[in-house]
């Protein structure tokens, strides 16, 4: 019997790394040894993974020796430094950061859409898409295959945890400060006054508010998150000239990114036909009964793996256009799950 491959989880104690460990416990076991690696401040911590207590080790070159696949969830600059080192020590890297997503020598893989791209990894690195793109693209891809996508107009509703654990903590702290005052939000500046300077990673209070900004400033007034949705959608779908316009908005939700999608196709489309396509699509669940109050919402999607899709309707003014709403757990399919799925496909090739 072939040796089961060794897996390293780099950034194992972060928000996504923690979910990675949970997923490894609940999914089919394809791994031999599992190593949990992180920074010095996390070294020695005990983390339960695959039914056993594992000790977190410091990320060093030696700690990567003998690793077959390394799942990275670390900041971009850390990934840019350590991922090539892991490859040089013999590992295939599956990276959840933004460091390599648009590198032409690094495939950007969503297993439900383009698993064949795993064979094309000249740098030894496979990239994981942005969490907002992932929630949306799993639903868009099967519609593209059926009808031929031409254009996307997107508005995201992104959860606080998309900014990391500090984002979720900041939202909870702000909600605690806002609780109890039922007049709060009825006067200019009162929410800012109640929250104070504790804005965390956000440019404005998130409690009782929506903030039409996520990411850093890019050219032309666009945000980096908006450009990610455009560029990553093009790469995943293999549509270099796809028209994409996105507006990214941060909302007071702890976990679960949502996207309102207006998609224009090459041929006419009807809502019932689209529902049929989506019901048969891997990684998608259709929740679409407005008369019964059944919609895809982050409070229901959190903790689950699929992208939840609903409010499916043909555009009033364009028979080639479809509008729908999609939501998914940004820490699971949006990050940890997609990374784990890619790693599992790689494990198959290593044991074949």
Coordinates of C-alpha atoms in Angstrom, one line a residue:
X1 CA 0.0 0.0 0.0
X2 CA 1.3 3.4 -0.9
X3 CA 2.4 5.8 1.9
X4 CA -0.3 8.4 2.6
X5 CA 1.1 11.9 1.9
X6 CA 2.1 14.3 4.7
X7 CA 0.1 17.5 5.0
X8 CA 1.2 20.8 6.6
X9 CA -1.3 23.4 7.7
X10 CA 0.6 26.7 7.7
X11 CA -1.2 29.4 9.7
X12 CA -3.1 26.7 11.7
X13 CA -4.2 29.0 14.5
X14 CA -5.8 31.7 12.4
X15 CA -9.5 32.1 11.7
X16 CA -9.3 30.1 8.5
X17 CA -6.6 27.7 9.7
X18 CA -8.8 26.8 12.6
X19 CA -11.6 25.9 10.2
X20 CA -9.1 23.9 8.1
X21 CA -8.4 21.7 11.2
X22 CA -12.1 21.3 11.8
X23 CA -12.6 20.2 8.2
X24 CA -9.8 17.7 8.3
X25 CA -11.6 16.1 11.3
X26 CA -14.8 15.7 9.5
X27 CA -13.7 14.8 5.9
X28 CA -12.5 11.5 4.5
X29 CA -9.0 10.9 5.7
X30 CA -6.4 10.9 2.8
X31 CA -3.5 12.0 4.9
X32 CA -0.7 10.4 6.8
X33 CA 1.1 12.8 9.1
X34 CA -0.4 16.2 9.6
X35 CA 1.8 19.1 10.8
X36 CA 0.4 22.3 12.2
X37 CA 2.7 25.3 11.6
X38 CA 2.4 28.9 12.7
X39 CA 4.4 31.8 14.1
X40 CA 6.4 31.7 17.2
X41 CA 3.7 33.2 19.3
X42 CA 1.4 30.2 18.6
X43 CA 4.1 27.6 19.0
X44 CA 3.3 24.9 21.6
X45 CA -0.5 25.5 21.4
X46 CA -2.6 22.3 21.3
X47 CA -5.1 22.1 18.5
X48 CA -7.5 19.2 18.0
X49 CA -7.3 17.9 14.4
X50 CA -8.5 14.6 13.0
X51 CA -9.5 13.4 16.5
X52 CA -6.1 14.0 18.1
X53 CA -4.4 16.8 19.9
X54 CA -1.6 18.1 17.8
X55 CA 1.1 20.6 18.9
X56 CA 1.6 23.7 16.8
X57 CA 5.2 24.0 15.6
X58 CA 7.1 27.1 14.5
X59 CA 7.2 27.6 10.7
X60 CA 10.8 26.9 9.7
X61 CA 12.5 25.5 6.7
X62 CA 13.2 22.2 8.6
X63 CA 9.6 21.9 9.6
X64 CA 8.6 21.7 5.9
X65 CA 11.0 18.8 5.2
X66 CA 9.1 15.7 4.2
X67 CA 5.8 17.6 3.6
X68 CA 4.0 16.6 0.4
X69 CA 1.2 19.2 0.4
X70 CA 1.2 22.4 2.4
X71 CA -2.0 24.4 2.8
X72 CA -1.2 28.0 3.5
X73 CA -3.4 30.6 5.2
X74 CA -1.1 33.5 6.1
X75 CA -0.8 37.1 5.0
X76 CA 0.3 37.8 1.4
X77 CA 3.8 38.8 2.3
X78 CA 4.3 35.7 4.5
X79 CA 3.0 33.5 1.7
X80 CA 5.2 35.2 -0.9
X81 CA 8.2 34.4 1.2
X82 CA 7.4 30.9 2.5
X83 CA 5.5 29.3 -0.3
X84 CA 8.6 29.1 -2.6
X85 CA 10.6 27.7 0.3
X86 CA 8.0 25.0 0.9
X87 CA 8.2 24.1 -2.8
X88 CA 12.0 24.0 -2.6
X89 CA 11.7 21.5 0.3
X90 CA 9.5 19.2 -1.9
X91 CA 5.9 20.3 -1.1
X92 CA 3.1 21.3 -3.4
X93 CA 1.6 24.5 -1.9
X94 CA -2.1 25.4 -1.9
X95 CA -2.2 29.0 -1.0
X96 CA -5.2 30.9 0.3
X97 CA -3.6 34.4 0.2
X98 CA -3.6 36.8 -2.7
X99 CA 0.1 36.6 -3.3
X100 CA -0.1 34.3 -6.4
X101 CA -3.6 34.4 -7.7
X102 CA -2.9 36.3 -10.8
X103 CA 0.5 34.8 -11.5
X104 CA 0.2 33.2 -15.0
X105 CA 2.3 30.3 -13.8
X106 CA 0.0 29.6 -10.8
X107 CA -3.4 28.0 -11.5
X108 CA -6.4 29.5 -9.7
X109 CA -8.5 26.5 -9.0
X110 CA -12.1 25.8 -7.9
X111 CA -12.6 22.0 -7.9
X112 CA -16.2 22.2 -9.1
X113 CA -15.1 24.3 -12.1
X114 CA -11.6 23.8 -13.3
X115 CA -9.9 20.9 -11.6
X116 CA -7.9 20.1 -14.8
X117 CA -5.8 23.2 -14.1
X118 CA -4.1 21.4 -11.2
X119 CA -1.9 19.7 -13.8
X120 CA -0.5 23.1 -14.8
X121 CA 1.6 24.2 -11.8
X122 CA 5.1 25.1 -13.0
X123 CA 5.9 27.0 -9.8
X124 CA 4.6 24.1 -7.6
X125 CA 1.9 26.4 -6.2
X126 CA -1.9 26.3 -6.6
X127 CA -3.9 29.4 -5.6
X128 CA -7.2 29.6 -3.8
X129 CA -9.6 32.4 -4.9
X130 CA -10.8 35.3 -2.8
X131 CA -13.7 34.3 -0.5
X132 CA -16.2 36.6 -2.1
X133 CA -15.4 35.4 -5.6
X134 CA -15.7 31.8 -4.5
X135 CA -19.2 32.2 -3.1
X136 CA -20.4 33.7 -6.4
X137 CA -18.4 31.8 -9.0
X138 CA -19.6 28.3 -8.0
X139 CA -23.1 29.4 -9.0
X140 CA -22.1 31.4 -12.1
X141 CA -19.9 28.7 -13.7
X142 CA -22.7 26.2 -14.4
X143 CA -24.8 28.9 -15.9
X144 CA -21.9 30.0 -18.1
X145 CA -21.5 26.5 -19.4
X146 CA -25.2 26.3 -20.3
X147 CA -25.8 29.8 -21.6
X148 CA -22.4 31.5 -22.3
X149 CA -21.5 34.3 -19.9
X150 CA -20.8 37.8 -21.3
X151 CA -21.1 40.2 -18.4
X152 CA -21.3 40.4 -14.6
X153 CA -22.6 43.3 -12.5
X154 CA -22.0 42.4 -8.8
X155 CA -22.8 43.9 -5.4
X156 CA -21.2 42.1 -2.5
X157 CA -22.4 42.1 1.1
X158 CA -19.3 41.0 3.0
X159 CA -19.1 39.7 6.5
X160 CA -16.9 41.2 9.2
X161 CA -14.9 37.9 9.5
X162 CA -13.7 38.5 5.9
X163 CA -11.2 40.9 7.6
X164 CA -10.0 38.1 9.9
X165 CA -10.8 37.4 13.6
X166 CA -10.1 41.1 14.4
X167 CA -13.0 42.0 12.1
X168 CA -15.5 39.7 13.9
X169 CA -14.2 40.9 17.3
X170 CA -14.6 44.5 16.3
X171 CA -18.2 44.0 15.2
X172 CA -19.1 42.2 18.4
X173 CA -17.4 45.0 20.5
X174 CA -19.3 47.7 18.5
X175 CA -22.6 45.9 18.9
X176 CA -22.1 45.6 22.6
X177 CA -21.5 49.4 22.8
X178 CA -24.6 50.0 20.7
X179 CA -26.9 47.7 22.6
X180 CA -29.6 49.1 24.8
X181 CA -30.1 52.5 23.1
X182 CA -33.1 52.2 20.8
X183 CA -32.7 55.7 19.6
X184 CA -29.2 55.0 18.3
X185 CA -29.0 55.4 14.5
X186 CA -31.7 58.1 14.4
X187 CA -29.4 61.1 14.6
X188 CA -26.4 62.1 12.6
X189 CA -23.2 61.0 14.3
X190 CA -24.7 59.1 17.2
X191 CA -23.4 55.7 16.1
X192 CA -19.9 57.1 15.6
X193 CA -20.1 58.7 19.0
X194 CA -21.3 55.4 20.7
X195 CA -18.7 53.3 18.9
X196 CA -15.8 55.7 19.4
X197 CA -12.5 55.2 17.8
X198 CA -12.7 51.4 17.9
X199 CA -13.0 50.8 14.2
X200 CA -10.7 47.8 13.9
X201 CA -9.9 47.0 10.3
X202 CA -12.9 49.1 8.9
X203 CA -12.9 52.7 7.8
X204 CA -16.2 53.4 9.6
X205 CA -18.4 51.9 12.2
X206 CA -19.9 48.6 11.1
X207 CA -22.5 48.1 13.8
X208 CA -25.9 49.5 12.6
X209 CA -24.3 50.4 9.4
X210 CA -23.1 49.3 6.0
X211 CA -19.7 50.4 4.6
X212 CA -19.4 50.6 0.8
X213 CA -15.7 49.6 0.9
X214 CA -13.6 46.5 1.3
X215 CA -9.9 46.2 0.7
X216 CA -7.4 48.8 -0.3
X217 CA -7.5 51.7 -2.8
X218 CA -6.8 50.6 -6.4
X219 CA -6.7 52.7 -9.6
X220 CA -9.7 54.7 -10.6
X221 CA -11.3 54.7 -7.2
X222 CA -11.9 51.0 -7.3
X223 CA -11.1 48.8 -4.3
X224 CA -8.7 45.9 -4.3
X225 CA -11.7 43.5 -3.4
X226 CA -13.6 44.8 -6.4
X227 CA -10.7 44.2 -8.7
X228 CA -10.2 40.7 -7.3
X229 CA -13.7 39.8 -8.2
X230 CA -13.2 41.0 -11.8
X231 CA -9.7 39.5 -12.4
X232 CA -10.3 36.2 -10.6
X233 CA -13.6 35.5 -12.3
X234 CA -11.9 36.0 -15.6
X235 CA -9.1 33.6 -14.8
X236 CA -11.3 30.9 -13.2
X237 CA -13.7 30.8 -16.1
X238 CA -11.1 31.3 -18.7
X239 CA -12.8 34.4 -20.1
X240 CA -10.0 37.0 -20.5
X241 CA -12.4 39.7 -21.9
X242 CA -15.4 39.1 -19.5
X243 CA -17.0 42.4 -18.5
X244 CA -17.2 42.6 -14.7
X245 CA -18.2 45.5 -12.6
X246 CA -18.3 45.0 -8.8
X247 CA -19.2 47.1 -5.8
X248 CA -18.0 45.6 -2.5
X249 CA -19.9 46.4 0.7
X250 CA -19.1 45.4 4.3
X251 CA -22.2 44.6 6.3
X252 CA -22.7 43.8 10.1
X253 CA -22.8 40.0 9.6
X254 CA -20.2 37.9 11.5
X255 CA -19.7 35.1 8.9
X256 CA -21.2 34.7 5.4
X257 CA -20.5 36.7 2.3
X258 CA -23.3 37.4 -0.1
X259 CA -23.4 38.7 -3.7
X260 CA -26.3 40.2 -5.7
X261 CA -25.5 39.0 -9.3
X262 CA -26.7 40.5 -12.6
X263 CA -25.4 38.1 -15.3
X264 CA -25.8 38.7 -19.0
X265 CA -25.5 35.7 -21.3
X266 CA -25.1 35.0 -25.0
X267 CA -28.5 33.4 -25.4
X268 CA -31.9 33.9 -23.9
X269 CA -32.4 32.5 -20.4
X270 CA -35.4 31.8 -18.3
X271 CA -35.6 31.5 -14.5
X272 CA -36.9 28.0 -14.4
X273 CA -34.2 26.7 -16.7
X274 CA -31.6 28.5 -14.6
X275 CA -33.0 26.9 -11.4
X276 CA -32.7 23.5 -13.1
X277 CA -29.1 24.1 -14.0
X278 CA -28.3 25.3 -10.5
X279 CA -30.1 22.4 -8.8
X280 CA -27.8 20.0 -10.6
X281 CA -24.6 22.0 -10.0
X282 CA -22.0 20.6 -7.5
X283 CA -21.5 22.8 -4.5
X284 CA -24.8 24.7 -5.0
X285 CA -28.1 24.5 -3.0
X286 CA -31.2 26.4 -4.4
X287 CA -33.3 28.2 -1.7
X288 CA -35.8 30.1 -3.7
X289 CA -39.4 30.5 -2.5
X290 CA -40.1 34.1 -1.8
X291 CA -43.8 33.5 -1.2
X292 CA -42.8 31.3 1.8
X293 CA -40.1 33.7 2.9
X294 CA -37.3 31.3 1.9
X295 CA -34.2 33.1 0.6
X296 CA -30.4 32.4 0.8
X297 CA -29.2 34.2 3.9
X298 CA -25.8 34.1 5.8
X299 CA -27.5 33.2 9.1
X300 CA -28.6 29.9 7.4
X301 CA -25.5 29.3 5.2
X302 CA -22.9 29.8 8.0
X303 CA -21.3 26.5 9.0
X304 CA -22.3 24.8 5.7
X305 CA -20.3 24.0 2.6
X306 CA -22.5 24.9 -0.4
X307 CA -23.2 28.3 -2.0
X308 CA -26.9 29.0 -1.4
X309 CA -28.7 30.6 -4.3
X310 CA -32.1 32.2 -4.6
X311 CA -34.1 35.2 -5.8
X312 CA -33.6 33.8 -9.3
X313 CA -35.4 35.8 -11.9
X314 CA -35.0 36.9 -15.5
X315 CA -34.2 40.6 -16.0
X316 CA -37.3 42.6 -16.8
X317 CA -35.6 44.5 -19.7
X318 CA -33.2 41.9 -21.1
X319 CA -34.2 38.3 -22.0
X320 CA -30.5 37.3 -21.9
X321 CA -29.9 38.5 -18.3
X322 CA -30.5 36.8 -15.0
X323 CA -30.6 38.3 -11.5
X324 CA -30.0 36.2 -8.4
X325 CA -28.6 36.3 -4.9
X326 CA -25.9 34.0 -3.5
X327 CA -24.5 33.5 -0.1
X328 CA -21.9 31.2 1.5
X329 CA -19.7 30.8 4.5
X330 CA -16.6 32.8 3.7
X331 CA -14.4 30.8 6.2
X332 CA -15.5 27.4 4.7
X333 CA -16.0 27.3 0.9
X334 CA -14.7 30.8 0.7
X335 CA -11.3 29.7 2.2
X336 CA -10.7 26.5 4.1
X337 CA -12.9 24.1 2.3
X338 CA -11.8 25.1 -1.2
X339 CA -8.2 24.8 0.0
X340 CA -8.9 21.4 1.5
X341 CA -10.7 20.2 -1.7
X342 CA -7.7 21.2 -3.8
X343 CA -5.3 19.5 -1.4
X344 CA -7.3 16.3 -1.5
X345 CA -7.2 16.2 -5.3
X346 CA -3.5 16.6 -5.1
X347 CA -3.3 13.7 -2.6
X348 CA -5.0 11.5 -5.1
X349 CA -2.3 12.2 -7.7
X350 CA 0.4 11.5 -5.1
X351 CA -1.0 8.1 -4.1
X352 CA -2.2 7.0 -7.6

